[in-house]
C-alpha atoms as one frame of an Amber mdcrd trajectory, in Angstrom:
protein
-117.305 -37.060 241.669-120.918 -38.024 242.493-121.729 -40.576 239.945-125.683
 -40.796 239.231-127.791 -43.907 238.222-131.429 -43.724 237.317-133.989 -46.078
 236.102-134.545 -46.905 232.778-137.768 -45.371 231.749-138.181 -46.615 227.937
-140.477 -49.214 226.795-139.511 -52.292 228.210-135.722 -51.176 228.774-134.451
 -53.513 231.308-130.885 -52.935 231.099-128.987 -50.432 233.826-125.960 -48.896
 233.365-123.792 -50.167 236.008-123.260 -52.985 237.715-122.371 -53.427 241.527
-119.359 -54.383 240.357-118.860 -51.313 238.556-119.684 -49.782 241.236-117.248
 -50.718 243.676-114.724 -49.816 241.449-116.151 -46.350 241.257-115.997 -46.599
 244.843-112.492 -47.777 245.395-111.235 -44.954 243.277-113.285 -42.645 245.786
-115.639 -41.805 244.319-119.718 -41.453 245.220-122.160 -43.836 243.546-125.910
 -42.956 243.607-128.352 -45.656 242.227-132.344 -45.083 242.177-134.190 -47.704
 243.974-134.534 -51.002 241.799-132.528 -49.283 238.427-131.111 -52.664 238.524
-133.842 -55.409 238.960-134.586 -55.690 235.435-131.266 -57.002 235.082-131.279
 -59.522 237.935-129.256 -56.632 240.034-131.113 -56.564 243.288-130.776 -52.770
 245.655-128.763 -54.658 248.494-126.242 -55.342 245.779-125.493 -52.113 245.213
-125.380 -51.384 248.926-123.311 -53.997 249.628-120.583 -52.283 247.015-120.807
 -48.853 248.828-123.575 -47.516 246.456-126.173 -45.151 248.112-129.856 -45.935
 247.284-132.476 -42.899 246.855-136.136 -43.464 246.322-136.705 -41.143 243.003
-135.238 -40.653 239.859-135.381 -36.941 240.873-133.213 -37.259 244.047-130.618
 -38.958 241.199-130.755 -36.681 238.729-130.625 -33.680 241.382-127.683 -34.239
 243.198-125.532 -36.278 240.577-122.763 -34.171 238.476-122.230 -37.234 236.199
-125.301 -39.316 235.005-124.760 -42.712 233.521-127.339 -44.263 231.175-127.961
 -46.947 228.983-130.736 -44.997 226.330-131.420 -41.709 225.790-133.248 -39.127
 228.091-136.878 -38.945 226.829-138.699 -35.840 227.188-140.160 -36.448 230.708
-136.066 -36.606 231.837-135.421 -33.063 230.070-136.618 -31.376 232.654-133.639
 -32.483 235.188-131.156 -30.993 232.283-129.033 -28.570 233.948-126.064 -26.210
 233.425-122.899 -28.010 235.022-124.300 -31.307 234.169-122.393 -34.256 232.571
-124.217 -37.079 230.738-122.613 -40.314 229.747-124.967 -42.354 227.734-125.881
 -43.207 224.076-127.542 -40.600 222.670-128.172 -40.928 218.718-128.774 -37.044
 218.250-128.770 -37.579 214.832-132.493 -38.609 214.868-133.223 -36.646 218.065
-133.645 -33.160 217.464-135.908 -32.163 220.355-133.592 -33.902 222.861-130.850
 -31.927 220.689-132.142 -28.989 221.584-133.192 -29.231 225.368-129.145 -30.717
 225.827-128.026 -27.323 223.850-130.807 -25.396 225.539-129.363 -26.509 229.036
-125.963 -26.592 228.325-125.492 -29.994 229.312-122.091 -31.957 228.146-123.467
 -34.323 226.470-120.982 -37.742 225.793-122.287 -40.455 223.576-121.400 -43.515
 224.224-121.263 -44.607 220.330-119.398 -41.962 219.021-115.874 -42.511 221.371
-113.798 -43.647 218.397-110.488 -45.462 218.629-107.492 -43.941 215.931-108.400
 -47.752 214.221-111.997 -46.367 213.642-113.557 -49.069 216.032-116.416 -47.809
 218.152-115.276 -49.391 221.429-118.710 -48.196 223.447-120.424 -49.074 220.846
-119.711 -52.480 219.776-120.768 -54.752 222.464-123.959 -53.614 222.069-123.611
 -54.318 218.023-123.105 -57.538 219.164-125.904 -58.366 221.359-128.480 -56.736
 218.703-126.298 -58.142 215.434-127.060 -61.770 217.297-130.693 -60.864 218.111
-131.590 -59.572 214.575-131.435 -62.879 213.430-132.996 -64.790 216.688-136.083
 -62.524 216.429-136.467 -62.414 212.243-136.737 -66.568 212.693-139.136 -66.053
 215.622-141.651 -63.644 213.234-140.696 -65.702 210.511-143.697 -67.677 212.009
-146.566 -68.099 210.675-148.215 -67.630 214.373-146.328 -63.845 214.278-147.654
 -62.861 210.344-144.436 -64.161 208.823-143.940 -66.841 205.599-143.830 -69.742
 208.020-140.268 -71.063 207.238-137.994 -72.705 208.903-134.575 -70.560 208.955
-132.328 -73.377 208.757-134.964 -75.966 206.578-134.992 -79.610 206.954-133.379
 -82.146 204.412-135.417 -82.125 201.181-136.586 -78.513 202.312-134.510 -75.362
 201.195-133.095 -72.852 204.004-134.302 -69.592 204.118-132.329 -66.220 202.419
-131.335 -64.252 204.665-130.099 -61.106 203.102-127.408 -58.391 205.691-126.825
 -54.954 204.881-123.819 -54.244 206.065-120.539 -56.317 206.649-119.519 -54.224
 210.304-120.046 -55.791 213.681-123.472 -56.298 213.754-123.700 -57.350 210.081
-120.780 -60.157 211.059-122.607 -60.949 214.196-126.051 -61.504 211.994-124.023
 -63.810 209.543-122.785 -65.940 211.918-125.897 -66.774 214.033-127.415 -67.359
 210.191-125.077 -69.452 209.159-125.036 -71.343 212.271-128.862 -71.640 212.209
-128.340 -73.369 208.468-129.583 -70.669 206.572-128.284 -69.044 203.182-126.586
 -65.991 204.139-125.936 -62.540 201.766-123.713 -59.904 203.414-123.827 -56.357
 201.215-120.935 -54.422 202.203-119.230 -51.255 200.202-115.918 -51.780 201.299
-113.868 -54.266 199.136-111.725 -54.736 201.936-114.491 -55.783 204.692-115.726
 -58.326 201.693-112.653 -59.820 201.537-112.313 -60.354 205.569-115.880 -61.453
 205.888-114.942 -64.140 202.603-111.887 -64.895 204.570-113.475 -65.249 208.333
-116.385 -67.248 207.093-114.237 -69.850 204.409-116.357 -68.913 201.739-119.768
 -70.348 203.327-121.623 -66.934 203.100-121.799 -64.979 199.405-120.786 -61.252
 198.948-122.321 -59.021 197.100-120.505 -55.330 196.550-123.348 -52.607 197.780
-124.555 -50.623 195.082-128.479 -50.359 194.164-128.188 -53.208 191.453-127.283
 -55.831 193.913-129.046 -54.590 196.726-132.235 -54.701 194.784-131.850 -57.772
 193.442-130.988 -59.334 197.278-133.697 -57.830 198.521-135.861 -59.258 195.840
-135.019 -62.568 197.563-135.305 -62.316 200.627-136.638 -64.127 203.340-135.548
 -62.064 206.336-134.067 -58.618 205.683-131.672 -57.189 208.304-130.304 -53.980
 207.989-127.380 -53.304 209.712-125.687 -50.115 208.368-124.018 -47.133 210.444
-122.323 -43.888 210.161-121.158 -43.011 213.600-123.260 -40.204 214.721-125.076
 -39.942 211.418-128.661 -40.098 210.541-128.253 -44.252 208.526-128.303 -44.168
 204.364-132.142 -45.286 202.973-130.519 -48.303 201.157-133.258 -50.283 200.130
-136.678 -48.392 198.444-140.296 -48.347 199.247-140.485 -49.535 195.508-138.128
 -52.547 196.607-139.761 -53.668 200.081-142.957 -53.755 197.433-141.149 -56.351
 195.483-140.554 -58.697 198.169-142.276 -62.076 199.347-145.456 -61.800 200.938
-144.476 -62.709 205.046-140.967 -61.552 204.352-139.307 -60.113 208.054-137.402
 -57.051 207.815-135.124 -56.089 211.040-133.513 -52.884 210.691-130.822 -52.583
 213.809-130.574 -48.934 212.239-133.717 -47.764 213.321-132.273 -45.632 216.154
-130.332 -43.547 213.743-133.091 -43.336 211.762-133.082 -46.487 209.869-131.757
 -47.812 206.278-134.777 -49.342 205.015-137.518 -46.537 203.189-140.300 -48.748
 205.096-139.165 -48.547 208.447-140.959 -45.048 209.298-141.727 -45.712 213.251
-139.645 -46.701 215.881-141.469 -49.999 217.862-141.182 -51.157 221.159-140.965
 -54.621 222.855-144.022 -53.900 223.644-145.923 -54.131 220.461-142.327 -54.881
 218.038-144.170 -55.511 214.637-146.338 -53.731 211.797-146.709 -54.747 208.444
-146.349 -52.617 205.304-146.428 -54.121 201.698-147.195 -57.454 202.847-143.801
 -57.806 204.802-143.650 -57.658 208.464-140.946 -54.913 210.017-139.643 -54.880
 213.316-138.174 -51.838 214.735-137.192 -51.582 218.090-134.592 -49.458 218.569
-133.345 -50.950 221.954-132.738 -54.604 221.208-130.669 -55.489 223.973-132.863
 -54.424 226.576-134.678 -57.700 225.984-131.331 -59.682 227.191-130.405 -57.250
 229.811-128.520 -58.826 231.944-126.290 -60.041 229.146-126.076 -56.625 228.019
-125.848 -54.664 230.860-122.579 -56.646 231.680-121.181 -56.368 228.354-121.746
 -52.607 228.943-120.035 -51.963 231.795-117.084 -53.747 230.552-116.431 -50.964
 228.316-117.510 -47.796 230.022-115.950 -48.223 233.042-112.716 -47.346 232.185
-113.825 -43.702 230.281-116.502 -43.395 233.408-113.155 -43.564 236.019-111.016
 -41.079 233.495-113.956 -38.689 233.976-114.713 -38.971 237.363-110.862 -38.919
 238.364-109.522 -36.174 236.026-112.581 -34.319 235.988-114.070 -33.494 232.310
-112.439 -31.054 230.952-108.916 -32.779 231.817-109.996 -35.863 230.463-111.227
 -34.663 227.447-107.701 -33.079 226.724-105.878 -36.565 227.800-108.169 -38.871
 225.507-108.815 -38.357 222.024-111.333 -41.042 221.487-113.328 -39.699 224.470
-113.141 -36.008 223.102-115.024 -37.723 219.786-117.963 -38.456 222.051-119.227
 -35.111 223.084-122.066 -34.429 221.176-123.057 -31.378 223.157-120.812 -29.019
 225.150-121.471 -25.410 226.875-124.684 -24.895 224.287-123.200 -26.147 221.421
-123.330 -28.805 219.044-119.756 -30.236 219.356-120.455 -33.195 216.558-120.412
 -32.147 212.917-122.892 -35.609 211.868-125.299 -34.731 214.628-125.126 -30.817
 213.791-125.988 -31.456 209.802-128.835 -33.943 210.649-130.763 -31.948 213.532
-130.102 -28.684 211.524-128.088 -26.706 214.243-125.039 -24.912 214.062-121.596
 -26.895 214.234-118.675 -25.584 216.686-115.821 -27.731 217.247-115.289 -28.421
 220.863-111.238 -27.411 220.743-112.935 -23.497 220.293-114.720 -24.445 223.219
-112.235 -25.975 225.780-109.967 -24.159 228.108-106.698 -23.344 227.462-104.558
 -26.533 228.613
């Protein structure tokens, strides 16, 4: 297979989605690697890398996108990449339809088979694809909300962790999953008082458990979340549905009720967000606005600021699913690998992803109708 990799083109997205090292592997199995001219550099990956590995270098994104029959990306296609959507053409990537219904409807419109990286889903319910990057942006949330917690960046001017004689700041989680866990623990390790609002009993439990009782639980319902919110100091939301558009948790009325230079950092934003308030998507570029006094950040591609970090972490975990494609071809892998079959969102001009299809407002068909006889 002829394995294409462009250039990031979003706001300051730095991250690439394979490595040379992924690469060779690609290559040992036998397969061809194209890589647009300096798709790595923002991640320290230099174009003689990829040579060096086997990987062919063209000049354009066009060349890439043109000759590949599998593209590999980190974010989704904006709409200067739709027009390279064609009929016969596989893309690997995350995608977060759910609050993308133009790109919804060029991927239909085209026919593309369209595999999201963050809906794969193990038979335990874990997000393999998915959760790195939860990682890398659960641990950000809470490096960035101290940063704006400045008073230099519009924020309360506290210290996250406090000194002795000085009170820690609140820092209230929504959401007890892998970023939420990830948030609590660069909190707590940062000193801070640390909230985690979760609706499963069981997660509270674990996270009680994990943590030795050093962070408080609260049960989510809109009683507690109110309250928390109330309180808080830096606000991180850090809810998901996999595929779905995130639940508004938290009120206008309630983001209204909280301390003037209060952060908020929804990690939801790309599906849409959980927080009433957060109603733009930012950019590295310009990551702040304030609304009600409190100061939001929304970027909805965190980890590009650590890229090289995450662009490892990344190809860790696609490697594997990128090799069962490329080897067994699509439709063969999709019938030998339940978890990868969850992650077409789009297939043959249909919406193959019931979350995605509700949200964007287009007809659902499921993708077994779809397939080949095996």
């Amino acid at each position: 297979m002829i394995i294409g990799i462009p250039k990031e083109i979003k706001n300051n997205e730095n991250r690439v989605a394979l490595t040379p090292g992924g690469a060779a592997v690609l290559r040992q199995a036998g397969h061809s690697v194209i890589v647009e001219a300096g798709a790595g550099a923002g991640s320290g990956f230099s174009d003689d890398e990829y040579a060096k590995e086997g990987a062919q270098l063209l000049p354009s994104a066009d060349e890439v996108w043109g000759k590949a029959e599998m593209i590999m990306k980190v974010k989704e296609p904006l709409p200067a990449e739709f027009g390279y959507f064609r009929e016969g053409l596989t893309l690997f990537t995350y995608l977060h339809l759910a609050a993308e219904p133009k790109l919804t409807e060029a991927l239909v419109q085209h026919k593309v088979t369209a595999i999201a990286y963050e809906t794969i889903q193990l038979p335990s319910g874990g997000l393999p694809l998915l959760t790195p990057m939860s990682e890398v942006a659960g641990r950000m949330s809470v490096q960035v909300g101290a940063q704006f917690l400045e008073k230099n960046y519009g924020g309360r001017g506290i210290l996250l962790g406090g000194v002795p004689g000085v009170p820690p700041a609140d820092v209230i989680i929504l959401g007890g999953g892998i970023v939420g866990t990830n948030a609590a623990k660069m909190a707590l390790g940062l000193g801070a008082n640390v909230v985690v609002i979760e609706r499963s009993a069981e997660r509270l439990r674990y996270l009680d458990d994990v943590f030795h009782g050093r962070i408080r639980t609260l049960m989510s319902n809109p009683y507690n979340i109110a309250n928390a919110v109330q309180k808080a100091d830096l606000l991180i939301g850090a809810v998901l549905i996999p595929g779905a558009k995130a639940p508004k948790l938290v009120s206008e009325d309630m983001v209204r009720q909280m301390k003037p230079g209060a952060v908020i950092v929804d990690v939801a934003v790309d599906q849409g967000g959980s927080i009433a308030t957060v109603d733009r998507v930012t950019t590295h570029s310009a990551p702040t606005y304030e609304k009600h006094g409190v100061l939001h950040y929304a970027v909805a591609n965190m980890p590009g600021a650590v890229p090289r970090t995450s662009t490892l972490a990344l190809t860790n975990v696609t490697i594997g699913y990128a090799l069962e494609l490329a080897g067994k071809g699509v439709i063969r892998a999709l019938y030998g690998n339940p978890p990868l079959k969850l992650g077409v969102n789009t297939f043959q001009g249909h919406v193959t992803y019931p979350a995605v299809a509700e949200a964007v407002g287009l007809p659902y068909t499921g993708l077994d109708s779809l397939l080949p006889i095996s």
